[in-house]
Amino acid sequence: MTEQPIAPNMQTSEDTDLMIATTIVTDKVSVKTDTAEDKQDISSPHPIFEAVNERCLITAKQLKRYSAVSNLPTDTRTAPDLDISFGQQRALKALHTALDIKASGYHVFAAGENGLGKRTVISRLLQRIAMDAPTPNDWVYVHNFTDPRTPLAMHLPAGQAVVLQQQINDLWLQAKKRLSQRFRSDQYQSKIEAIKNDTHQKESLAYDALNAEGKQYDLALTFRSFDNKAMFVHPSQLPVDENNKTTFATSISASTNIPENNEAIDGATINHDSIENSPDTTNLTDTNTQSDYESELSNFTQKNHMQKRLSQLTIALEQLEDEANDAIEDLHRNIARRALQPLFTPIREQFAELPAIVTYLDAIFADMVTHVERIVNGDDEEFVTAVLATTPSRYAVNVMVSHEPESGAPVIFEDLPTHLNLLGHVEQITQLGTVTTDVSMIRAGALHRANGGYLLLEASHVLEHPYAWQGLKRALQSRKIKLSSLEQMLTLTGSLSLAPAPIDLDIKVVLLGEADLYYELLELEPEFDAVFKVRADFHDDVTRTPDHELALVAKMADIIDYADLYPFDNSAQAALLEHLSLQAEDQDRLSLHSDRLIKLLHESNRHARLSGNNIVDASHVAQAISDMDERSGYLRDLYWDELKNGQQLINTQGEAVGQVNALTVVSYADSEFGMPARLTAVIQPNIGAGEILDIERDVDLGGSLHAKGMLIMTSYLRALFSQHHALNFSASLAFEQSYAHIDGDSATVSEACALLSALANAPINQSFAITGSMNQLGEVQAVGGINAKIAGFFDACREQGMTEQQGVVIPMANVKQLMLRDDIIAAVEAGSFHIYGVNTINEALTLMTGLPIDTMNKKGRYRKDTLFGKVLQRLMLWDENQDTDDVIDDKKSKKKAKKKRKAKRQTSNVKRQTSNKR
């Protein structure tokens, strides 16, 4: 990039024109000289360039590490057994530590990227441990006959909860059938009739005695027809039969109505002597001599007296009726006891070693005896079998969790860890606008099912659901499962519901999540570390050794057997291992991402099936990898279309000043690919003091890491030249045709190359692309995505035509991470593409410009033919041009002053001559 000369202020002076012309000529001569030197350098490479080129050139053998097919099993059917701890020994050791400690809070957070197979590894390990662990107890909820709102929680040995439930169901059916038979028997009916007849007889005797007493006062006992109420009347008011004969006793017996009731009176007696010898009784004498008024008054008194006696009799009869009812109840209970006792005895004996169960059976027995009438009548909802049930909810045994005997501890994974699914809940039903619930509607949660064992949860899923984390934390801290109404928690209101008794909790919980989420929980949840005290870190990759390759083949074989895929031969195994190294971006490491491996195994199996083979080989794996790249290459194809059409400006040939092909990686959704990007630098001489404008950063398209790289490069340049000359320039850097966010410091070396090229006016070979990070000492550091970056520039060169001069410059630290495509390796081996690894910025600049960089002369100054020497020459030239401008300005000022003085003298002389003439 040629630089425009600095134009001074234009004047009409000949001296000024001469100085401008001199400056222009000088610049032209300098440019011609540089051009001649450049041509000379191109025609005969500098020895330093040749040495750097030879030292930094990477051979084809260093571009990929191949797996030895002979060291692998013939096919996956002969692979060794899988070691579930392979590659994750650190994590599993932490997990064992947490499982061995029974103290509160020793739960595990398994940290690692998604797709590593954390859940599979942990589940298999826990299942092995759980097989030898004791089987936890069963838990049931039953009705609390003392406090129905608080159902009782009871535990039984493994497998006994279902037995108890079935026994109670059978007991109910047999009890209802037997009680119905007993209460329909002739013996029961005869006993009831006896109680009724005895009570009726006692009532009749009582009424007869009272009627006889009333006769003494000329009063008769009768009953009103409309309400059957007993009362005393004069005999003349008694009903008359067909023969007009008034029958006193018939009236009493006909009108007496003994209430029909299943509850008879047993043993109740009326104290007739007390009635007959009542102190209120007076001997009536026939007083014919009294006046009519006195007679009527006497009749009223006698009638009132007998009514009182009738009231006393009514109270006595009610007591007699109560005694009859008690007798009937006693009869019912005796019948129920005799009928139910044989049914309960074997169940009591079966659960004799469980006192809580025996106590519960006694409570059922007592409740059935007490409510035997309601059971037999079947007209009470509490004693009617519910829908989809065989037992009334009052006697239902709600099995919360049951285990097979000797089955070991449970291992549960809850994929939807809501508050209800974790801690359980109480269901409700609505009937005719009324919300009801009972003990049979209590539902278990994951904590109930995993109690006594192990529970696996995705941490992100737990945090997605309201109150799920709070409920889990509360349960683990209190070590009890307490059901609560989520409706009341969310609305602060709610209908009346059950409050089941809490269940003791003995569990180990494993949360699965990424490391970033773990750190966020530590920061935002103060109690998180107190609950999950153990962190198990899962690694992304493992060192690539023969033993580890065999272990990964065993993992492949396990996946293949589980998914029922075709066997993979050793060539396919080698191709898969090489792809795993590519995923790990390191020749000496293997990726442990299970999701990617499973996907590749399935797609390779598909190609083998389509080709009619019953075994998978390397060609099928290569086809699967190609298909996966094609599916994720939509955005990459759009970029190559722009490159073909000339819309994206990239030069892979020629030279340019201040212009570099930088290697970048584009990440979009699940796809990632490399592409070259043009990076340019522009210099503004004599403006500023070495400031570098980062255009990407100023328009908010550059990230913090990119800004850090820019500042490191700026510091390096200032330390490099400020000791020799003042930095009398400003510069700007930009990625051309870049409209997306840019981050990372991998462009630091390319930015330094572009800037130094512009400062030295030295062209950069466009056949090369470069990437690398840099520190303040000029050392080149490793970057990420190196394989994708190289492939991106190789494809661009192939698109625009290979010249056998093209290549890439990468950090030497990235050479061990190279796992390139076979076509790129073939091009390198044929000499049509070149890859260089550099350790310092000077080596990179030498390869890019073909010049020596910092060779010193005897005086300790950079030689003029070096890149840094050219930079210093430009800095000094700009300084001299600035001084020349200042000299020109001074001469102009002096000339103007001289003209003014001359004009002033001439004016003075003219005035003197005029005055003398006068």
mmCIF file with all atom_site columns, N, CA, C and O in Angstrom, residues 16 125 213 627:
data_model
loop_
_atom_site.group_PDB
_atom_site.id
_atom_site.type_symbol
_atom_site.label_atom_id
_atom_site.label_alt_id
_atom_site.label_comp_id
_atom_site.label_asym_id
_atom_site.label_entity_id
_atom_site.label_seq_id
_atom_site.pdbx_PDB_ins_code
_atom_site.Cartn_x
_atom_site.Cartn_y
_atom_site.Cartn_z
_atom_site.occupancy
_atom_site.B_iso_or_equiv
_atom_site.pdbx_formal_charge
_atom_site.auth_seq_id
_atom_site.auth_comp_id
_atom_site.auth_asym_id
_atom_site.auth_atom_id
_atom_site.pdbx_PDB_model_num
ATOM 1  N N  . THR A 1 16  ? 8.547    27.963  -2.218 1.00 0.00 ? 16  THR A N  1
ATOM 2  C CA . THR A 1 16  ? 7.622    26.937  -1.725 1.00 0.00 ? 16  THR A CA 1
ATOM 3  C C  . THR A 1 16  ? 7.419    25.867  -2.761 1.00 0.00 ? 16  THR A C  1
ATOM 4  O O  . THR A 1 16  ? 7.429    24.659  -2.467 1.00 0.00 ? 16  THR A O  1
ATOM 5  N N  . LEU A 1 125 ? -22.787  -47.345 37.447 1.00 0.00 ? 125 LEU A N  1
ATOM 6  C CA . LEU A 1 125 ? -22.036  -47.516 38.681 1.00 0.00 ? 125 LEU A CA 1
ATOM 7  C C  . LEU A 1 125 ? -22.982  -47.694 39.871 1.00 0.00 ? 125 LEU A C  1
ATOM 8  O O  . LEU A 1 125 ? -22.785  -48.592 40.706 1.00 0.00 ? 125 LEU A O  1
ATOM 9  N N  . GLU A 1 213 ? -104.858 -46.059 87.255 1.00 0.00 ? 213 GLU A N  1
ATOM 10 C CA . GLU A 1 213 ? -104.794 -44.958 88.228 1.00 0.00 ? 213 GLU A CA 1
ATOM 11 C C  . GLU A 1 213 ? -105.738 -43.834 87.806 1.00 0.00 ? 213 GLU A C  1
ATOM 12 O O  . GLU A 1 213 ? -106.366 -43.186 88.642 1.00 0.00 ? 213 GLU A O  1
ATOM 13 N N  . ASP A 1 627 ? -21.522  -36.983 5.393  1.00 0.00 ? 627 ASP A N  1
ATOM 14 C CA . ASP A 1 627 ? -22.938  -36.606 5.480  1.00 0.00 ? 627 ASP A CA 1
ATOM 15 C C  . ASP A 1 627 ? -23.168  -35.610 6.616  1.00 0.00 ? 627 ASP A C  1
ATOM 16 O O  . ASP A 1 627 ? -23.916  -34.634 6.461  1.00 0.00 ? 627 ASP A O  1
#
